[in-house]
Structures are given as structure tokens and as C-alpha cells.
Amino acid sequence: MRTQVAIIGAGPAGLLLGQLLHTYGIDNVILERRSADYVLSRIRAGVLEQGTVSLLEEVGVATRLHREGLVHGGIELAFDGVRHRIDMAGSTGGKVVTVYGQTEVTHDLMDARKAAGRISIYEADNVTPLDFDGERPRVTYVKDGITHEIVCDFIAGCDGSHGICHQSVPEGAIRTYQRGYPFGWLGILSNTPPVSPELIYTKHERGFALCSMRSPTRSRYYLQCTLDDRVDNWSDQQFWDELKRRLDREAADTLVTGPSIEKSIAPLRSFVAEPMRFGRLMLAGDAAHIVPPTGAKGLNLAVSDVRYLSHALREYYADKSSAGLDDYSSRALARVWKAVRFSWWMTSMMHRFPDTDPFTDRVQLAELSYVVGSKAATTSLAENYVGLPF
Ligand code: APR
Ligand code: PHB
């Protein structure tokens, strides 16, 4: 088979890139190692920046998002048992975020891909990017026991943090930066009304807690947990009891509990691979960088990479110019590092670390008090949360 761009990975990055390229008339094939059902069963974050929404609009997949997504102009930060509202819209000239699950975004993109009639190959084994340092890259894969080859102009590595693409780059050509955090998040999804109309980020001496949602009848809650903790250690009742302990009095009293429909633990880490381009292989999304979820930036960063990359490829085919591709890595990374910084900062300010002593605790509280009390600091948080300009 021959195509212009072979996309590895059918997460939000790969699917959105495929849809943008389709809109620009650029042929592409998506290879995904899992089944479509498996991809849709993953529960992930759910806060979309305005720039993310705009790009989904551009490819015509925002109808359900506008119907079902919840527009939020603020978040709440809780510490010392008191909640403080950050007026994001008021601090950023009216910018907002939309609460809409990544699973739903993926679902909408899959539907659009089907309607576009472009090829997606699910359950493709042993996907291997080859010869991307030359003019004629190839990708081989095995489907139903038979080996196939796709010859292409470019390979887009949208295969997430455990993907094959960045592992295929010669060791000396790639530099990685990382930070592990000594805790994870235990998350549950439940068909219960959210405790509050806006997200609540809570710093508590027992650990961080987050109240989020998916709809007016579905909630998503998280608790900071240890790295060796296991889902089996937490009955629903234990989860709700611990959440109530960490929330402010009013939230604890109004929290509606119910059976969980999903429960999982994810460790927190920061990771960046530089550069994001190796000849004719370009990385995008989690394949190139991971952020802890505290700033709600993971999906939005994947989308911003794809925006830069799709424009660069359009320029290559329409204007016969490689300038956009040459700049892709540095442009994407400039925005990535700012989100890495923001996510690290939110994480550091709100969590209890094993070495958090009374001094560190007081400094965290002073920082939170400054953030909610200073117009400059509130604006800084708000403009990062709603998304920095492209
Ligand atoms: N061959 C083919 N597909 C692969 C391979 C491989 N060797 N390795 C991984 N994949 C697929 C995965 O199964 C997954 O469906 O690549 C896809 C990567 O998707 P995501 O992990 O969702 O990554 P991305 O599209 O970059 O989206 C970033 O996902 O993890 C969240 O916080 C993150 O919200 C952000 C978003
Ligand atoms: C979520 O709803 O899953 C969510 C929201 C905000 C975050 C992280 C996760 O910062």
C-alpha cells in the first residue's frame, strides 16, 4: 500500500491528525495496535481548552461536544477547609474550558473517520517504522498473521507513551527529560450528580483530591494515593469516606455517593523527548511528552502538536515548502515546556509529598493564598489553565 502520511496510533492525536489531513486533501492511513472497542474503553481526562474545541470544530466533529459539553468559566481551589473561586473567564478576557470526556472526543473522531472513508487498521501487530532517515519511509505491520508494508512520505508517531515510534529513534538522536512524582491518582467514575457545578482542586493534609465531572449526572473524582496502592484496596465506601475527609465541610455534606462504574490508579509523571522530528518521522502527543493530570493539559497538548504538524504538512504539499516541518519540533516544544512547567507547578503546590514537612506545608499554603488573593497570580493560573496561545 502507498499513502502520503502513515499515522501510528488511533488515540486523539492520531485520529485528529488523520481528520485534519483528510480536510486538507492529504491521504493518510492509521495503524492501531488495539481494537476500536478497547481504545474507547479507556477513561481519561476531560477538560478541553478553547483552542482544542476550535480545532475539533474545524474538522466538523464538535456538534455533540457543543450539545453535551459543559462550559466552565472558573475552577475552585480549596485549602485549609475553604474553597476559593478562580474566575478564569474574568481573568482572561472571557476564555473558558469545556468539560467533555476524552473518550467522547475519541468516539466523535472515530465516527468522522468512518464517514471520511479513510483507512484505519485496528489490531495491527508489530507495527514498525522504517527508513525514516531517508526519502522513502515505510511502515510494516502484521494483520491476521500476514505481514503488510505501507510506503509513505512521512510517518506520524501518535502512539502514546508506550509506543514504538520514539523507541525506534537511535539513542544518540533523542534526549529525554523526566520527573517521577512519589504518588498516583485513584480515580472513580459514578453516575451521581457532581458535588459542585465547577471543578474543585483540594489540598489536604491527607493528600490531594479533585472533584470533576462528565455530565450533570456523571461525576469523576480523584484521590492522591501511594505508588504501591491498588484498586482492590479501595471499596467504593472507603473511597467516598476518604474523599469526604479531604473535602471542605459543605462539599462533604452535599456529596452524593453511589456505586463506581470505573476505578483506576495512574502514577503521575512528567516526560519530554527532544526533538520531536527525526527525518521523516514526527512524534506528536503522549509519544513525545507526558504531564501529570493536575493541570488538565495532556489531551490539549496532543491537540496543539497536531495543529502545528498538520499545518506543516499542508504547507509541504500545497506550497512545496519544508519550512513548517523544519520548525515543527521547536514550535511544538516551546508550548509543551510551558505546559510541563504549569502541570509540575500545580502538582507541587497541591500534593502532599513524602518529605512534606511543616515548613513545606506552610509554603504551599502561602502560595495558594497568594494565588487566590493576587490578581496577577490568579491571572497567571487562569491563562495557563484555559490554554496559552498557539
Ligand atoms: N502500534 C500501533 N499503535 C500503538 C502502538 C504500536 N506499537 N503503541 C501504542 N499504540 C496506540 C495505543 O494503543 C493508543 O491507542 O497509540 C495510541 C496512543 O493514544 P493515546 O495514548 O491516547 O495518546 P495520544 O493520542 O497522544 O493522546 C494524548 O491521551 O493519555 C492521554 O493524557 C493523555 O489526554 C492525553 C492523550
Ligand atoms: C477529569 O475530569 O478527568 C480531570 C479534570 C481535571 C484534571 C484532571 C482530570 O486536572
CSV table of C-alpha atoms and ligand atoms in Angstrom, one decimal:
chain,number,residue,atom,x,y,z
A,1,MET,CA,0.0,0.0,0.0
A,2,ARG,CA,1.1,3.6,-0.6
A,3,THR,CA,-0.1,6.7,1.3
A,4,GLN,CA,1.2,10.2,1.9
A,5,VAL,CA,1.2,10.0,5.7
A,6,ALA,CA,1.2,6.8,7.8
A,7,ILE,CA,-0.1,7.6,11.2
A,8,ILE,CA,0.8,5.2,14.1
A,9,GLY,CA,-1.8,5.2,16.9
A,10,ALA,CA,-5.5,5.9,17.0
A,11,GLY,CA,-5.7,7.9,20.2
A,12,PRO,CA,-6.9,11.5,20.0
A,13,ALA,CA,-3.6,12.7,18.4
A,14,GLY,CA,-3.6,10.2,15.6
A,15,LEU,CA,-7.4,10.4,14.9
A,16,LEU,CA,-7.4,14.2,14.9
A,17,LEU,CA,-4.3,14.4,12.7
A,18,GLY,CA,-6.0,12.0,10.2
A,19,GLN,CA,-9.1,14.1,10.1
A,20,LEU,CA,-7.1,17.4,9.6
A,21,LEU,CA,-5.1,15.8,6.8
A,22,HIS,CA,-8.2,14.5,5.2
A,23,THR,CA,-9.7,18.0,5.3
A,24,TYR,CA,-6.5,19.3,3.5
A,25,GLY,CA,-6.8,16.6,0.9
A,26,ILE,CA,-3.7,14.6,2.2
A,27,ASP,CA,-4.0,10.9,2.0
A,28,ASN,CA,-3.3,9.0,5.2
A,29,VAL,CA,-3.6,5.6,6.9
A,30,ILE,CA,-4.0,5.0,10.6
A,31,LEU,CA,-2.4,1.9,12.2
A,32,GLU,CA,-3.6,1.0,15.8
A,33,ARG,CA,-2.4,-2.0,17.8
A,34,ARG,CA,-5.6,-2.3,19.9
A,35,SER,CA,-9.2,-2.8,18.8
A,36,ALA,CA,-11.5,0.2,18.4
A,37,ASP,CA,-13.6,-1.0,21.4
A,38,TYR,CA,-10.5,-1.2,23.6
A,39,VAL,CA,-9.5,2.3,22.6
A,40,LEU,CA,-13.0,3.5,23.6
A,41,SER,CA,-12.9,1.8,26.9
A,42,ARG,CA,-10.1,3.9,28.3
A,43,ILE,CA,-11.3,6.5,30.7
A,44,ARG,CA,-9.1,9.6,30.6
A,45,ALA,CA,-9.2,13.3,31.3
A,46,GLY,CA,-12.0,15.6,30.3
A,47,VAL,CA,-11.1,19.3,30.1
A,48,LEU,CA,-10.8,20.9,26.6
A,49,GLU,CA,-9.1,24.3,26.0
A,50,GLN,CA,-10.8,26.7,23.6
A,51,GLY,CA,-8.1,26.1,21.0
A,52,THR,CA,-8.8,22.3,21.2
A,53,VAL,CA,-12.5,23.0,20.7
A,54,SER,CA,-11.8,25.2,17.7
A,55,LEU,CA,-9.7,22.5,16.0
A,56,LEU,CA,-12.5,20.0,16.6
A,57,GLU,CA,-14.9,22.5,15.0
A,58,GLU,CA,-12.5,22.9,12.0
A,59,VAL,CA,-12.8,19.2,11.3
A,60,GLY,CA,-16.5,19.1,11.8
A,61,VAL,CA,-16.6,17.0,15.0
A,62,ALA,CA,-17.9,19.5,17.5
A,63,THR,CA,-21.7,19.1,17.2
A,64,ARG,CA,-22.1,16.7,20.1
A,65,LEU,CA,-19.4,18.5,22.1
A,66,HIS,CA,-21.4,21.7,21.8
A,67,ARG,CA,-24.6,19.9,22.8
A,68,GLU,CA,-23.3,17.9,25.7
A,69,GLY,CA,-20.1,19.6,26.8
A,70,LEU,CA,-20.2,21.8,29.9
A,71,VAL,CA,-18.7,25.2,29.5
A,72,HIS,CA,-16.8,26.3,32.6
A,73,GLY,CA,-15.6,29.9,33.3
A,74,GLY,CA,-14.0,29.0,36.6
A,75,ILE,CA,-12.5,26.4,38.9
A,76,GLU,CA,-12.2,26.3,42.7
A,77,LEU,CA,-9.1,25.8,44.8
A,78,ALA,CA,-9.7,24.5,48.3
A,79,PHE,CA,-7.2,24.6,51.2
A,80,ASP,CA,-7.5,25.0,54.9
A,81,GLY,CA,-11.1,23.8,54.6
A,82,VAL,CA,-12.2,26.8,52.5
A,83,ARG,CA,-13.0,27.0,48.8
A,84,HIS,CA,-11.8,29.9,46.6
A,85,ARG,CA,-13.1,30.5,43.1
A,86,ILE,CA,-10.7,31.3,40.3
A,87,ASP,CA,-12.6,33.4,37.8
A,88,MET,CA,-10.9,32.2,34.6
A,89,ALA,CA,-13.2,33.9,32.2
A,90,GLY,CA,-13.0,37.2,34.1
A,91,SER,CA,-9.1,37.0,34.3
A,92,THR,CA,-8.6,36.1,30.6
A,93,GLY,CA,-11.0,38.4,28.7
A,94,GLY,CA,-13.7,35.7,28.5
A,95,LYS,CA,-11.8,32.5,27.8
A,96,VAL,CA,-13.4,29.2,29.1
A,97,VAL,CA,-12.8,25.5,29.0
A,98,THR,CA,-15.3,22.8,28.0
A,99,VAL,CA,-15.7,19.7,30.2
A,100,TYR,CA,-16.2,16.8,27.7
A,101,GLY,CA,-14.6,13.4,28.2
A,102,GLN,CA,-11.6,12.4,26.1
A,103,THR,CA,-13.5,9.1,25.4
A,104,GLU,CA,-16.3,11.1,23.8
A,105,VAL,CA,-13.8,13.1,21.7
A,106,THR,CA,-12.3,9.8,20.5
A,107,HIS,CA,-15.7,8.4,19.7
A,108,ASP,CA,-16.7,11.5,17.7
A,109,LEU,CA,-13.3,11.4,15.8
A,110,MET,CA,-13.8,7.7,15.0
A,111,ASP,CA,-17.3,8.4,13.6
A,112,ALA,CA,-15.9,11.2,11.4
A,113,ARG,CA,-13.1,8.9,10.2
A,114,LYS,CA,-15.6,6.3,9.1
A,115,ALA,CA,-17.6,9.0,7.3
A,116,ALA,CA,-14.5,10.2,5.6
A,117,GLY,CA,-13.8,6.7,4.2
A,118,ARG,CA,-10.1,6.8,5.0
A,119,ILE,CA,-8.4,3.6,6.0
A,120,SER,CA,-7.8,2.7,9.7
A,121,ILE,CA,-6.3,-0.7,10.6
A,122,TYR,CA,-7.1,-1.8,14.1
A,123,GLU,CA,-5.4,-4.7,15.8
A,124,ALA,CA,-2.3,-4.2,13.7
A,125,ASP,CA,0.6,-6.1,15.4
A,126,ASN,CA,4.2,-5.5,15.3
A,127,VAL,CA,3.9,-2.0,13.7
A,128,THR,CA,7.4,-1.0,12.7
A,129,PRO,CA,8.5,2.4,11.4
A,130,LEU,CA,11.4,2.0,9.0
A,131,ASP,CA,13.8,4.1,6.8
A,132,PHE,CA,12.5,7.4,8.1
A,133,ASP,CA,16.0,8.9,7.9
A,134,GLY,CA,15.8,8.7,4.1
A,135,GLU,CA,13.4,9.8,1.4
A,136,ARG,CA,11.2,6.7,1.3
A,137,PRO,CA,10.0,5.7,4.8
A,138,ARG,CA,8.0,2.5,5.3
A,139,VAL,CA,5.9,1.0,8.0
A,140,THR,CA,5.4,-2.7,8.3
A,141,TYR,CA,2.7,-4.4,10.4
A,142,VAL,CA,1.1,-7.8,10.8
A,143,LYS,CA,-2.6,-8.3,10.5
A,144,ASP,CA,-4.2,-11.7,10.9
A,145,GLY,CA,-0.8,-13.3,10.7
A,146,ILE,CA,0.1,-11.7,7.4
A,147,THR,CA,2.9,-9.0,7.1
A,148,HIS,CA,2.0,-5.9,5.2
A,149,GLU,CA,4.0,-2.8,4.1
A,150,ILE,CA,2.9,0.8,3.7
A,151,VAL,CA,5.2,3.1,1.7
A,152,CYS,CA,4.8,6.7,2.6
A,153,ASP,CA,6.2,10.2,2.5
A,154,PHE,CA,6.0,10.7,6.3
A,155,ILE,CA,5.4,8.8,9.5
A,156,ALA,CA,3.4,10.4,12.3
A,157,GLY,CA,4.2,8.8,15.7
A,158,CYS,CA,1.0,9.3,17.6
A,159,ASP,CA,1.4,6.1,19.5
A,160,GLY,CA,1.4,7.3,23.1
A,161,SER,CA,3.8,6.9,25.9
A,162,HIS,CA,4.5,3.2,25.4
A,163,GLY,CA,4.6,3.4,21.6
A,164,ILE,CA,7.1,2.1,19.2
A,165,CYS,CA,8.0,5.3,17.4
A,166,HIS,CA,10.2,7.1,19.9
A,167,GLN,CA,11.8,3.7,20.7
A,168,SER,CA,12.8,3.4,17.0
A,169,VAL,CA,14.9,6.5,17.1
A,170,PRO,CA,18.6,5.9,17.5
A,171,GLU,CA,19.6,6.5,21.1
A,172,GLY,CA,22.0,9.3,20.4
A,173,ALA,CA,19.5,11.3,18.4
A,174,ILE,CA,16.9,11.7,21.2
A,175,ARG,CA,17.2,13.3,24.6
A,176,THR,CA,14.6,12.7,27.3
A,177,TYR,CA,13.8,14.7,30.4
A,178,GLN,CA,11.8,13.2,33.2
A,179,ARG,CA,10.4,13.6,36.7
A,180,GLY,CA,8.5,10.9,38.6
A,181,TYR,CA,6.2,12.0,41.4
A,182,PRO,CA,6.0,9.8,44.5
A,183,PHE,CA,2.3,9.3,44.3
A,184,GLY,CA,-0.6,8.4,41.9
A,185,TRP,CA,-4.2,9.3,41.5
A,186,LEU,CA,-7.0,6.9,42.3
A,187,GLY,CA,-10.0,7.8,40.1
A,188,ILE,CA,-13.6,6.7,40.1
A,189,LEU,CA,-16.4,7.4,37.7
A,190,SER,CA,-20.0,7.3,39.1
A,191,ASN,CA,-23.5,8.0,37.9
A,192,THR,CA,-24.1,10.6,40.5
A,193,PRO,CA,-24.6,14.4,40.2
A,194,PRO,CA,-21.3,16.4,40.6
A,195,VAL,CA,-20.9,17.8,44.1
A,196,SER,CA,-20.5,21.3,42.7
A,197,PRO,CA,-21.0,22.9,39.2
A,198,GLU,CA,-17.3,23.7,38.8
A,199,LEU,CA,-14.1,21.6,39.4
A,200,ILE,CA,-12.7,21.6,42.9
A,201,TYR,CA,-9.0,21.1,43.4
A,202,THR,CA,-8.3,20.4,47.1
A,203,LYS,CA,-5.1,20.4,49.0
A,204,HIS,CA,-5.5,18.5,52.3
A,205,GLU,CA,-3.0,17.1,54.9
A,206,ARG,CA,-4.2,13.6,53.9
A,207,GLY,CA,-3.4,14.3,50.3
A,208,PHE,CA,-4.8,16.0,47.2
A,209,ALA,CA,-8.4,15.4,46.0
A,210,LEU,CA,-10.2,16.5,42.8
A,211,CYS,CA,-13.9,16.7,42.1
A,212,SER,CA,-14.6,16.7,38.4
A,213,MET,CA,-17.5,15.5,36.2
A,214,ARG,CA,-18.6,14.3,32.8
A,215,SER,CA,-22.2,15.5,32.7
A,216,PRO,CA,-24.9,16.8,35.1
A,217,THR,CA,-25.4,13.1,36.1
A,218,ARG,CA,-21.9,11.7,36.0
A,219,SER,CA,-19.0,12.5,38.3
A,220,ARG,CA,-15.3,11.8,38.2
A,221,TYR,CA,-13.4,12.0,41.5
A,222,TYR,CA,-9.7,11.5,42.3
A,223,LEU,CA,-7.7,10.9,45.4
A,224,GLN,CA,-3.9,11.2,45.8
A,225,CYS,CA,-2.7,7.7,46.7
A,226,THR,CA,0.7,6.0,47.1
A,227,LEU,CA,2.5,4.4,44.2
A,228,ASP,CA,2.1,0.9,45.6
A,229,ASP,CA,-1.6,1.3,46.3
A,230,ARG,CA,-4.0,-1.0,44.4
A,231,VAL,CA,-7.6,-0.6,43.2
A,232,ASP,CA,-8.5,-3.7,45.3
A,233,ASN,CA,-7.6,-1.9,48.4
A,234,TRP,CA,-10.4,0.6,47.9
A,235,SER,CA,-14.1,-0.4,48.2
A,236,ASP,CA,-16.5,2.3,47.0
A,237,GLN,CA,-17.4,3.1,50.6
A,238,GLN,CA,-13.7,3.6,51.5
A,239,PHE,CA,-13.2,5.9,48.5
A,240,TRP,CA,-16.3,8.0,49.4
A,241,ASP,CA,-15.3,8.2,53.1
A,242,GLU,CA,-11.8,9.3,52.3
A,243,LEU,CA,-13.0,11.8,49.7
A,244,LYS,CA,-15.3,13.3,52.4
A,245,ARG,CA,-12.4,13.6,54.8
A,246,ARG,CA,-10.4,15.7,52.3
A,247,LEU,CA,-13.3,18.0,51.1
A,248,ASP,CA,-14.5,21.1,52.8
A,249,ARG,CA,-17.5,20.7,55.1
A,250,GLU,CA,-20.1,22.0,52.7
A,251,ALA,CA,-18.9,19.7,49.8
A,252,ALA,CA,-18.6,16.7,52.2
A,253,ASP,CA,-22.1,17.3,53.4
A,254,THR,CA,-23.6,17.6,49.9
A,255,LEU,CA,-21.6,14.9,48.1
A,256,VAL,CA,-23.9,12.3,46.6
A,257,THR,CA,-22.3,8.9,46.5
A,258,GLY,CA,-23.2,5.7,44.6
A,259,PRO,CA,-21.6,2.7,43.0
A,260,SER,CA,-18.5,3.3,40.9
A,261,ILE,CA,-18.6,2.3,37.2
A,262,GLU,CA,-14.9,2.6,36.8
A,263,LYS,CA,-12.0,2.7,39.2
A,264,SER,CA,-8.3,3.0,38.3
A,265,ILE,CA,-4.9,4.2,39.5
A,266,ALA,CA,-2.4,6.2,37.5
A,267,PRO,CA,1.1,7.2,38.6
A,268,LEU,CA,2.0,10.9,38.0
A,269,ARG,CA,5.0,11.8,35.9
A,270,SER,CA,6.5,14.4,33.6
A,271,PHE,CA,8.4,13.3,30.5
A,272,VAL,CA,9.6,15.2,27.4
A,273,ALA,CA,11.5,13.8,24.4
A,274,GLU,CA,13.6,16.2,22.3
A,275,PRO,CA,13.5,16.8,19.4
A,276,MET,CA,10.1,15.7,18.1
A,277,ARG,CA,11.2,15.2,14.5
A,278,PHE,CA,13.7,12.6,13.1
A,279,GLY,CA,14.0,12.9,9.4
A,280,ARG,CA,10.6,11.9,8.1
A,281,LEU,CA,9.3,10.7,11.5
A,282,MET,CA,7.4,13.2,13.6
A,283,LEU,CA,6.2,12.5,17.1
A,284,ALA,CA,3.0,14.1,18.5
A,285,GLY,CA,1.1,13.8,21.8
A,286,ASP,CA,1.9,11.4,24.5
A,287,ALA,CA,4.6,9.7,22.3
A,288,ALA,CA,6.7,12.8,22.8
A,289,HIS,CA,5.6,14.1,26.3
A,290,ILE,CA,3.6,13.3,29.4
A,291,VAL,CA,2.4,15.7,32.0
A,292,PRO,CA,0.8,14.9,35.4
A,293,PRO,CA,-3.0,15.4,35.1
A,294,THR,CA,-3.2,18.2,37.7
A,295,GLY,CA,-3.3,21.0,35.0
A,296,ALA,CA,-5.6,19.1,32.6
A,297,LYS,CA,-3.1,19.6,29.8
A,298,GLY,CA,-2.4,16.1,28.4
A,299,LEU,CA,-5.0,15.9,25.7
A,300,ASN,CA,-4.8,19.6,24.9
A,301,LEU,CA,-1.0,19.4,24.3
A,302,ALA,CA,-1.6,16.4,22.0
A,303,VAL,CA,-4.0,18.6,20.0
A,304,SER,CA,-1.6,21.5,19.8
A,305,ASP,CA,1.1,19.3,18.4
A,306,VAL,CA,-1.3,18.0,15.8
A,307,ARG,CA,-2.2,21.5,14.9
A,308,TYR,CA,1.4,22.5,14.2
A,309,LEU,CA,2.1,19.2,12.4
A,310,SER,CA,-1.0,19.3,10.2
A,311,HIS,CA,-0.2,22.9,9.2
A,312,ALA,CA,3.4,21.9,8.4
A,313,LEU,CA,2.3,19.0,6.2
A,314,ARG,CA,-0.3,21.1,4.4
A,315,GLU,CA,2.5,23.7,3.7
A,316,TYR,CA,4.7,20.9,2.4
A,317,TYR,CA,2.1,19.5,0.0
A,318,ALA,CA,0.4,22.8,-1.0
A,319,ASP,CA,3.4,25.1,-1.2
A,320,LYS,CA,6.2,22.6,-1.7
A,321,SER,CA,7.9,24.2,1.4
A,322,SER,CA,9.6,22.2,4.2
A,323,ALA,CA,9.8,25.3,6.4
A,324,GLY,CA,6.9,24.3,8.7
A,325,LEU,CA,8.3,20.8,9.1
A,326,ASP,CA,11.8,22.2,9.9
A,327,ASP,CA,10.2,24.3,12.6
A,328,TYR,CA,7.7,21.7,13.9
A,329,SER,CA,9.8,20.4,16.8
A,330,SER,CA,10.9,23.8,18.1
A,331,ARG,CA,7.5,25.3,17.8
A,332,ALA,CA,5.7,22.4,19.5
A,333,LEU,CA,8.3,22.1,22.2
A,334,ALA,CA,8.1,25.8,23.2
A,335,ARG,CA,4.4,25.3,24.0
A,336,VAL,CA,5.0,21.8,25.5
A,337,TRP,CA,7.5,23.0,28.0
A,338,LYS,CA,5.2,25.8,29.3
A,339,ALA,CA,2.5,23.2,29.9
A,340,VAL,CA,5.1,20.9,31.5
A,341,ARG,CA,6.0,23.8,33.8
A,342,PHE,CA,2.4,24.6,34.6
A,343,SER,CA,1.5,20.9,35.4
A,344,TRP,CA,4.6,20.5,37.6
A,345,TRP,CA,3.8,23.7,39.4
A,346,MET,CA,0.1,22.8,40.1
A,347,THR,CA,1.2,19.3,41.2
A,348,SER,CA,3.9,20.6,43.5
A,349,MET,CA,1.6,23.2,45.1
A,350,MET,CA,-1.4,20.9,45.8
A,351,HIS,CA,0.0,17.5,46.7
A,352,ARG,CA,1.5,16.0,49.9
A,353,PHE,CA,5.0,14.7,49.2
A,354,PRO,CA,6.5,12.0,51.5
A,355,ASP,CA,9.0,14.7,52.6
A,356,THR,CA,6.5,17.4,53.1
A,357,ASP,CA,7.4,18.8,56.5
A,358,PRO,CA,5.6,21.6,58.3
A,359,PHE,CA,7.7,24.3,56.7
A,360,THR,CA,6.9,23.0,53.1
A,361,ASP,CA,3.2,22.7,54.0
A,362,ARG,CA,3.1,26.3,55.1
A,363,VAL,CA,4.9,27.4,52.0
A,364,GLN,CA,2.3,25.5,49.8
A,365,LEU,CA,-0.5,27.2,51.8
A,366,ALA,CA,1.1,30.6,51.4
A,367,GLU,CA,1.4,30.1,47.7
A,368,LEU,CA,-2.2,29.0,47.4
A,369,SER,CA,-3.3,32.0,49.4
A,370,TYR,CA,-1.2,34.2,47.1
A,371,VAL,CA,-2.7,32.7,44.0
A,372,VAL,CA,-6.3,33.3,45.1
A,373,GLY,CA,-5.6,36.7,46.6
A,374,SER,CA,-3.4,38.3,43.9
A,375,LYS,CA,-4.9,39.5,40.6
A,376,ALA,CA,-1.5,38.9,38.9
A,377,ALA,CA,-1.2,35.3,40.3
A,378,THR,CA,-4.9,34.5,39.6
A,379,THR,CA,-4.4,35.7,36.0
A,380,SER,CA,-1.3,33.6,35.6
A,381,LEU,CA,-3.1,30.4,36.7
A,382,ALA,CA,-6.1,31.2,34.6
A,383,GLU,CA,-4.3,31.9,31.4
A,384,ASN,CA,-2.4,28.7,31.6
A,385,TYR,CA,-5.5,26.7,32.6
A,386,VAL,CA,-7.6,27.9,29.7
A,387,GLY,CA,-4.6,27.4,27.4
A,388,LEU,CA,-1.7,29.6,26.2
A,389,PRO,CA,-1.9,30.9,22.7
A,390,PHE,CA,-0.6,28.7,19.8
B,1,APR,N1,1.5,0.3,17.2
B,1,APR,C1,0.2,0.8,17.0
B,1,APR,N2,-0.4,1.6,17.9
B,1,APR,C2,0.1,1.8,19.0
B,1,APR,C3,1.4,1.2,19.4
B,1,APR,C4,2.1,0.5,18.4
B,1,APR,N3,3.3,-0.1,18.6
B,1,APR,N4,1.7,1.6,20.6
B,1,APR,C5,0.7,2.3,21.1
B,1,APR,N5,-0.3,2.4,20.1
B,1,APR,C6,-1.6,3.1,20.2
B,1,APR,C7,-2.3,2.9,21.6
B,1,APR,O1,-3.0,1.7,21.7
B,1,APR,C8,-3.2,4.2,21.6
B,1,APR,O2,-4.5,3.9,21.1
B,1,APR,O3,-1.4,4.5,20.1
B,1,APR,C9,-2.5,5.2,20.8
B,1,APR,C10,-2.0,6.4,21.6
B,1,APR,O4,-3.1,7.1,22.1
B,1,APR,P1,-3.0,7.9,23.4
B,1,APR,O5,-2.3,7.1,24.5
B,1,APR,O6,-4.4,8.3,23.8
B,1,APR,O7,-2.1,9.2,23.1
B,1,APR,P2,-2.4,10.5,22.3
B,1,APR,O8,-3.3,10.2,21.1
B,1,APR,O9,-1.1,11.2,22.2
B,1,APR,O10,-3.4,11.3,23.3
B,1,APR,C11,-2.9,12.0,24.4
B,1,APR,O11,-4.1,10.7,25.9
B,1,APR,O12,-3.0,9.7,27.7
B,1,APR,C12,-3.8,10.7,27.3
B,1,APR,O13,-3.1,12.4,28.8
B,1,APR,C13,-3.1,12.0,27.5
B,1,APR,O14,-5.0,13.0,27.2
B,1,APR,C14,-3.8,12.8,26.6
B,1,APR,C15,-4.0,12.0,25.4
B,2,PHB,C1,-11.0,14.8,34.7
B,2,PHB,O1,-12.2,15.2,34.7
B,2,PHB,O2,-10.8,13.6,34.5
B,2,PHB,C2,-9.9,15.7,35.1
B,2,PHB,C3,-10.2,17.0,35.2
B,2,PHB,C4,-9.2,17.9,35.5
B,2,PHB,C5,-7.9,17.5,35.7
B,2,PHB,C6,-7.6,16.1,35.6
B,2,PHB,C7,-8.6,15.2,35.2
B,2,PHB,O3,-7.0,18.4,36.1
